[in-house]
Short mmCIF file of C-alpha atoms in Angstrom, two decimals:
data_model
loop_
_atom_site.label_atom_id
_atom_site.label_comp_id
_atom_site.label_asym_id
_atom_site.label_seq_id
_atom_site.Cartn_x
_atom_site.Cartn_y
_atom_site.Cartn_z
CA MET J 1 -12.35 -41.57 -26.97
CA VAL J 2 -16.41 -41.56 -26.50
CA ASP J 3 -17.55 -38.35 -28.09
CA VAL J 4 -20.32 -37.15 -26.04
CA ASN J 5 -20.38 -33.27 -23.83
CA ILE J 6 -20.25 -34.73 -20.37
CA THR J 7 -19.47 -31.66 -18.06
CA PRO J 8 -19.52 -30.75 -14.36
CA HIS J 9 -22.10 -29.64 -12.52
CA PRO J 10 -21.73 -29.08 -8.09
CA GLU J 11 -24.44 -31.98 -8.07
CA GLY J 12 -22.89 -34.59 -9.82
CA CYS J 13 -22.17 -34.32 -14.08
CA LEU J 14 -24.26 -33.32 -17.12
CA LEU J 15 -24.51 -35.37 -20.54
CA ASP J 16 -26.47 -34.03 -23.74
CA LEU J 17 -29.56 -36.27 -25.44
CA LYS J 18 -31.02 -36.82 -28.47
CA ALA J 19 -33.87 -38.68 -27.59
CA GLN J 20 -35.68 -40.63 -30.54
CA PRO J 21 -39.21 -41.06 -29.39
CA GLY J 22 -41.85 -43.92 -31.27
CA ALA J 23 -39.08 -46.34 -32.08
CA ARG J 24 -39.11 -50.04 -32.50
CA LYS J 25 -37.22 -50.41 -29.72
CA ALA J 26 -35.96 -48.86 -26.92
CA GLU J 27 -31.98 -48.61 -27.00
CA PHE J 28 -28.89 -46.83 -27.01
CA ARG J 29 -27.74 -45.23 -30.57
CA GLY J 30 -24.15 -44.06 -30.35
CA PHE J 31 -23.72 -40.31 -30.23
CA GLN J 32 -24.94 -37.42 -32.78
CA ASN J 33 -23.22 -34.41 -32.19
CA GLY J 34 -22.19 -34.90 -29.09
CA ALA J 35 -25.09 -36.40 -27.33
CA LEU J 36 -25.80 -39.62 -26.30
CA LYS J 37 -28.70 -41.18 -28.46
CA VAL J 38 -31.49 -42.90 -26.67
CA CYS J 39 -34.47 -44.43 -28.26
CA VAL J 40 -38.04 -45.38 -26.58
CA THR J 41 -40.79 -46.86 -27.60
CA GLN J 42 -42.87 -44.73 -25.83
CA VAL J 43 -44.24 -41.50 -28.13
CA ALA J 44 -43.68 -38.16 -27.09
CA GLU J 45 -46.95 -37.46 -25.32
CA LYS J 46 -48.20 -36.39 -21.76
CA GLY J 47 -44.22 -36.59 -20.71
CA LYS J 48 -44.40 -40.88 -21.58
CA ALA J 49 -40.62 -40.48 -23.93
CA ASN J 50 -38.99 -38.77 -21.41
CA LYS J 51 -40.30 -41.51 -18.61
CA ALA J 52 -39.09 -44.20 -20.78
CA ILE J 53 -35.86 -42.48 -21.07
CA LEU J 54 -35.34 -41.55 -17.34
CA SER J 55 -36.02 -46.03 -17.01
CA LEU J 56 -33.93 -46.77 -19.21
CA LEU J 57 -31.61 -44.94 -18.26
CA ARG J 58 -31.31 -46.47 -14.64
CA LYS J 59 -31.72 -49.81 -15.73
CA ALA J 60 -28.86 -49.43 -17.74
CA TRP J 61 -27.01 -47.68 -14.90
CA GLY J 62 -28.00 -49.14 -11.88
CA LEU J 63 -28.84 -45.74 -10.72
CA LYS J 64 -31.34 -44.78 -8.28
CA GLY J 65 -34.89 -42.85 -9.10
CA SER J 66 -33.07 -39.57 -7.54
CA GLN J 67 -29.74 -39.80 -9.34
CA LEU J 68 -31.18 -38.83 -12.74
CA GLU J 69 -33.23 -35.66 -13.93
CA ILE J 70 -33.79 -33.77 -17.40
CA VAL J 71 -33.23 -30.15 -16.60
CA SER J 72 -33.42 -28.87 -19.94
CA GLY J 73 -35.22 -30.14 -22.75
CA GLN J 74 -38.14 -31.59 -21.49
CA THR J 75 -40.30 -31.38 -24.90
CA ALA J 76 -37.53 -31.22 -27.49
CA SER J 77 -35.63 -33.78 -28.72
CA HIS J 78 -32.25 -32.52 -27.54
CA LYS J 79 -32.03 -32.68 -23.47
CA ARG J 80 -30.10 -32.48 -20.91
CA LEU J 81 -29.73 -34.59 -18.79
CA LEU J 82 -28.16 -34.19 -14.33
CA ILE J 83 -27.18 -37.54 -12.95
CA ARG J 84 -26.52 -36.86 -9.26
CA ASP J 85 -23.12 -38.67 -7.53
CA LEU J 86 -21.61 -39.20 -10.31
CA SER J 87 -18.16 -37.34 -11.90
CA PRO J 88 -17.99 -36.93 -15.34
CA GLN J 89 -14.72 -39.52 -15.38
CA LYS J 90 -17.34 -41.85 -13.74
CA MET J 91 -20.00 -41.15 -15.98
CA LEU J 92 -17.56 -41.97 -19.16
CA GLN J 93 -16.71 -45.13 -17.89
CA LEU J 94 -20.16 -46.47 -17.56
CA LEU J 95 -20.61 -45.24 -21.16
CA LYS J 96 -17.19 -47.52 -22.20
CA ASP J 97 -19.03 -50.28 -19.91
CA CYS J 98 -22.67 -50.40 -21.68
CA GLY J 99 -20.39 -51.00 -25.09
CA LEU J 100 -20.53 -47.17 -25.64
CA LYS J 101 -17.76 -45.63 -27.83
CA ASP J 102 -16.46 -44.38 -31.00
CA GLU J 103 -14.25 -46.85 -33.17
#
């Protein structure tokens, strides 16, 4: 079972993220306290890291740009992501398909 907070939302589902800007490479690093940990090489200034996070997630999950939105935590490392048109169950399956699961 994947240990991540995914909650239903009228437009899809909400996912907790832990952002790590300025990393050596852009990648998923598993889960931390119920949040998906996402590392990006961009620095956290003027929204560069947020744009890089959304781009990485769109490519990894095969989603359209309009399906992803950071709804809280724009300037913090803990963020809340809205994924439109995906149920919590489908989001969980996407995470598993990306190889993200607890050992």
